mmCIF file with all atom_site columns, C-alpha atoms in Angstrom:
data_model
loop_
_atom_site.group_PDB
_atom_site.id
_atom_site.type_symbol
_atom_site.label_atom_id
_atom_site.label_alt_id
_atom_site.label_comp_id
_atom_site.label_asym_id
_atom_site.label_entity_id
_atom_site.label_seq_id
_atom_site.pdbx_PDB_ins_code
_atom_site.Cartn_x
_atom_site.Cartn_y
_atom_site.Cartn_z
_atom_site.occupancy
_atom_site.B_iso_or_equiv
_atom_site.pdbx_formal_charge
_atom_site.auth_seq_id
_atom_site.auth_comp_id
_atom_site.auth_asym_id
_atom_site.auth_atom_id
_atom_site.pdbx_PDB_model_num
ATOM 1  C CA . MET A 1 1  ? 23.239 -7.775  36.437 1.00 87.00 ? 1  MET A CA 1
ATOM 2  C CA . PHE A 1 2  ? 24.807 -11.502 38.009 1.00 93.00 ? 2  PHE A CA 1
ATOM 3  C CA . THR A 1 3  ? 23.465 -11.734 41.691 1.00 94.00 ? 3  THR A CA 1
ATOM 4  C CA . ALA A 1 4  ? 24.777 -13.966 43.973 1.00 94.00 ? 4  ALA A CA 1
ATOM 5  C CA . LYS A 1 5  ? 22.225 -16.425 43.450 1.00 96.00 ? 5  LYS A CA 1
ATOM 6  C CA . ARG A 1 6  ? 22.648 -16.672 39.779 1.00 95.00 ? 6  ARG A CA 1
ATOM 7  C CA . VAL A 1 7  ? 26.177 -16.935 39.953 1.00 94.00 ? 7  VAL A CA 1
ATOM 8  C CA . ALA A 1 8  ? 25.165 -20.050 42.125 1.00 95.00 ? 8  ALA A CA 1
ATOM 9  C CA . ARG A 1 9  ? 23.120 -21.583 39.710 1.00 95.00 ? 9  ARG A CA 1
ATOM 10 C CA . LEU A 1 10 ? 25.821 -21.235 37.287 1.00 94.00 ? 10 LEU A CA 1
ATOM 11 C CA . ARG A 1 11 ? 28.069 -22.730 39.554 1.00 95.00 ? 11 ARG A CA 1
ATOM 12 C CA . TRP A 1 12 ? 25.465 -25.733 39.884 1.00 95.00 ? 12 TRP A CA 1
ATOM 13 C CA . ALA A 1 13 ? 24.952 -25.351 36.203 1.00 96.00 ? 13 ALA A CA 1
ATOM 14 C CA . CYS A 1 14 ? 29.057 -26.706 35.810 1.00 95.00 ? 14 CYS A CA 1
ATOM 15 C CA . ARG A 1 15 ? 28.384 -30.203 37.156 1.00 93.00 ? 15 ARG A CA 1
ATOM 16 C CA . ARG A 1 16 ? 27.910 -32.025 34.552 1.00 91.00 ? 16 ARG A CA 1
ATOM 17 C CA . GLY A 1 17 ? 26.975 -35.750 33.670 1.00 86.00 ? 17 GLY A CA 1
ATOM 18 C CA . MET A 1 18 ? 30.799 -35.923 32.113 1.00 92.00 ? 18 MET A CA 1
ATOM 19 C CA . LEU A 1 19 ? 33.611 -35.884 34.329 1.00 93.00 ? 19 LEU A CA 1
ATOM 20 C CA . GLU A 1 20 ? 35.803 -33.992 31.392 1.00 92.00 ? 20 GLU A CA 1
ATOM 21 C CA . LEU A 1 21 ? 33.161 -31.209 31.569 1.00 95.00 ? 21 LEU A CA 1
ATOM 22 C CA . ASP A 1 22 ? 33.345 -30.829 35.569 1.00 94.00 ? 22 ASP A CA 1
ATOM 23 C CA . VAL A 1 23 ? 36.898 -29.669 35.058 1.00 93.00 ? 23 VAL A CA 1
ATOM 24 C CA . LEU A 1 24 ? 36.860 -27.168 32.520 1.00 94.00 ? 24 LEU A CA 1
ATOM 25 C CA . PHE A 1 25 ? 33.055 -26.011 33.840 1.00 96.00 ? 25 PHE A CA 1
ATOM 26 C CA . LEU A 1 26 ? 34.349 -26.146 37.586 1.00 94.00 ? 26 LEU A CA 1
ATOM 27 C CA . PRO A 1 27 ? 37.622 -23.863 37.592 1.00 93.00 ? 27 PRO A CA 1
ATOM 28 C CA . PHE A 1 28 ? 36.513 -21.596 34.618 1.00 95.00 ? 28 PHE A CA 1
ATOM 29 C CA . VAL A 1 29 ? 33.464 -19.951 37.062 1.00 94.00 ? 29 VAL A CA 1
ATOM 30 C CA . GLU A 1 30 ? 35.730 -20.054 40.268 1.00 93.00 ? 30 GLU A CA 1
ATOM 31 C CA . GLN A 1 31 ? 38.572 -18.388 39.276 1.00 93.00 ? 31 GLN A CA 1
ATOM 32 C CA . ALA A 1 32 ? 37.643 -15.973 35.950 1.00 94.00 ? 32 ALA A CA 1
ATOM 33 C CA . PHE A 1 33 ? 34.269 -15.809 35.807 1.00 96.00 ? 33 PHE A CA 1
ATOM 34 C CA . ASP A 1 34 ? 33.747 -12.663 37.914 1.00 94.00 ? 34 ASP A CA 1
ATOM 35 C CA . GLU A 1 35 ? 36.311 -11.408 35.848 1.00 95.00 ? 35 GLU A CA 1
ATOM 36 C CA . LEU A 1 36 ? 34.337 -11.568 32.106 1.00 96.00 ? 36 LEU A CA 1
ATOM 37 C CA . PRO A 1 37 ? 32.087 -8.381  31.408 1.00 97.00 ? 37 PRO A CA 1
ATOM 38 C CA . GLU A 1 38 ? 28.841 -8.783  31.570 1.00 97.00 ? 38 GLU A CA 1
ATOM 39 C CA . GLY A 1 39 ? 28.134 -9.686  27.551 1.00 97.00 ? 39 GLY A CA 1
ATOM 40 C CA . GLU A 1 40 ? 30.604 -12.397 28.039 1.00 98.00 ? 40 GLU A CA 1
ATOM 41 C CA . LYS A 1 41 ? 29.135 -13.532 31.367 1.00 98.00 ? 41 LYS A CA 1
ATOM 42 C CA . VAL A 1 42 ? 25.527 -14.378 29.177 1.00 98.00 ? 42 VAL A CA 1
ATOM 43 C CA . VAL A 1 43 ? 27.478 -15.989 26.735 1.00 98.00 ? 43 VAL A CA 1
ATOM 44 C CA . PHE A 1 44 ? 28.891 -18.374 29.494 1.00 98.00 ? 44 PHE A CA 1
ATOM 45 C CA . GLU A 1 45 ? 25.590 -18.320 30.804 1.00 97.00 ? 45 GLU A CA 1
ATOM 46 C CA . ARG A 1 46 ? 23.933 -19.599 27.317 1.00 98.00 ? 46 ARG A CA 1
ATOM 47 C CA . LEU A 1 47 ? 26.994 -22.390 26.962 1.00 98.00 ? 47 LEU A CA 1
ATOM 48 C CA . LEU A 1 48 ? 25.957 -23.786 29.903 1.00 97.00 ? 48 LEU A CA 1
ATOM 49 C CA . THR A 1 49 ? 22.540 -24.696 28.162 1.00 97.00 ? 49 THR A CA 1
ATOM 50 C CA . CYS A 1 50 ? 23.743 -26.446 25.208 1.00 97.00 ? 50 CYS A CA 1
ATOM 51 C CA . ASP A 1 51 ? 23.918 -30.614 25.454 1.00 96.00 ? 51 ASP A CA 1
ATOM 52 C CA . ASP A 1 52 ? 26.545 -32.466 26.958 1.00 96.00 ? 52 ASP A CA 1
ATOM 53 C CA . PRO A 1 53 ? 27.654 -34.217 23.969 1.00 96.00 ? 53 PRO A CA 1
ATOM 54 C CA . ASP A 1 54 ? 27.397 -31.068 21.899 1.00 97.00 ? 54 ASP A CA 1
ATOM 55 C CA . LEU A 1 55 ? 29.787 -29.418 24.269 1.00 97.00 ? 55 LEU A CA 1
ATOM 56 C CA . PHE A 1 56 ? 32.231 -32.783 24.683 1.00 97.00 ? 56 PHE A CA 1
ATOM 57 C CA . ALA A 1 57 ? 32.356 -32.606 20.652 1.00 98.00 ? 57 ALA A CA 1
ATOM 58 C CA . TRP A 1 58 ? 33.296 -28.658 20.762 1.00 98.00 ? 58 TRP A CA 1
ATOM 59 C CA . PHE A 1 59 ? 35.634 -28.933 23.555 1.00 97.00 ? 59 PHE A CA 1
ATOM 60 C CA . MET A 1 60 ? 37.321 -31.229 22.406 1.00 95.00 ? 60 MET A CA 1
ATOM 61 C CA . GLY A 1 61 ? 37.953 -30.115 18.668 1.00 95.00 ? 61 GLY A CA 1
ATOM 62 C CA . HIS A 1 62 ? 35.406 -33.004 17.501 1.00 97.00 ? 62 HIS A CA 1
ATOM 63 C CA . LYS A 1 63 ? 33.256 -30.505 15.372 1.00 97.00 ? 63 LYS A CA 1
ATOM 64 C CA . LYS A 1 64 ? 32.536 -26.777 15.032 1.00 96.00 ? 64 LYS A CA 1
ATOM 65 C CA . CYS A 1 65 ? 29.955 -24.691 17.514 1.00 97.00 ? 65 CYS A CA 1
ATOM 66 C CA . GLU A 1 66 ? 27.416 -23.268 14.572 1.00 97.00 ? 66 GLU A CA 1
ATOM 67 C CA . ASP A 1 67 ? 27.410 -20.028 17.238 1.00 98.00 ? 67 ASP A CA 1
ATOM 68 C CA . PRO A 1 68 ? 30.732 -17.570 17.051 1.00 98.00 ? 68 PRO A CA 1
ATOM 69 C CA . ASP A 1 69 ? 29.827 -16.181 20.912 1.00 98.00 ? 69 ASP A CA 1
ATOM 70 C CA . LEU A 1 70 ? 29.509 -20.013 21.430 1.00 98.00 ? 70 LEU A CA 1
ATOM 71 C CA . THR A 1 71 ? 32.582 -20.512 20.170 1.00 98.00 ? 71 THR A CA 1
ATOM 72 C CA . TYR A 1 72 ? 34.229 -17.602 21.128 1.00 98.00 ? 72 TYR A CA 1
ATOM 73 C CA . MET A 1 73 ? 33.651 -18.907 24.683 1.00 98.00 ? 73 MET A CA 1
ATOM 74 C CA . VAL A 1 74 ? 34.252 -22.326 24.365 1.00 98.00 ? 74 VAL A CA 1
ATOM 75 C CA . GLN A 1 75 ? 38.035 -20.588 23.125 1.00 97.00 ? 75 GLN A CA 1
ATOM 76 C CA . LYS A 1 76 ? 38.420 -18.891 26.004 1.00 97.00 ? 76 LYS A CA 1
ATOM 77 C CA . VAL A 1 77 ? 37.267 -21.423 28.533 1.00 97.00 ? 77 VAL A CA 1
ATOM 78 C CA . LEU A 1 78 ? 39.797 -23.987 26.545 1.00 96.00 ? 78 LEU A CA 1
ATOM 79 C CA . GLN A 1 79 ? 42.363 -20.919 26.970 1.00 94.00 ? 79 GLN A CA 1
ATOM 80 C CA . ARG A 1 80 ? 41.763 -19.892 30.513 1.00 89.00 ? 80 ARG A CA 1
ATOM 81 C CA . VAL A 1 81 ? 41.933 -23.782 31.835 1.00 80.00 ? 81 VAL A CA 1
ATOM 82 C CA . LYS A 1 82 ? 45.233 -24.293 30.024 1.00 77.00 ? 82 LYS A CA 1
ATOM 83 C CA . VAL A 1 83 ? 47.101 -21.746 32.079 1.00 53.00 ? 83 VAL A CA 1
#
């Protein structure tokens, strides 16, 4: 269950060391996170624990993520932010 406190921590975790990631994560968590099924929320939370260089490479298409759940979430974030 994602309590208000847990969601607030997620919002804080969306603030990364790279502006390129901030502009992906912050709008996603503000506009789309609440609509996700519980399982996808957990995957998004796990995605935020990854290192910035890996995240940047996955989102920019420079490297493929080996975890299918994280790959799915990367694509979901990219699709949502493009809309």
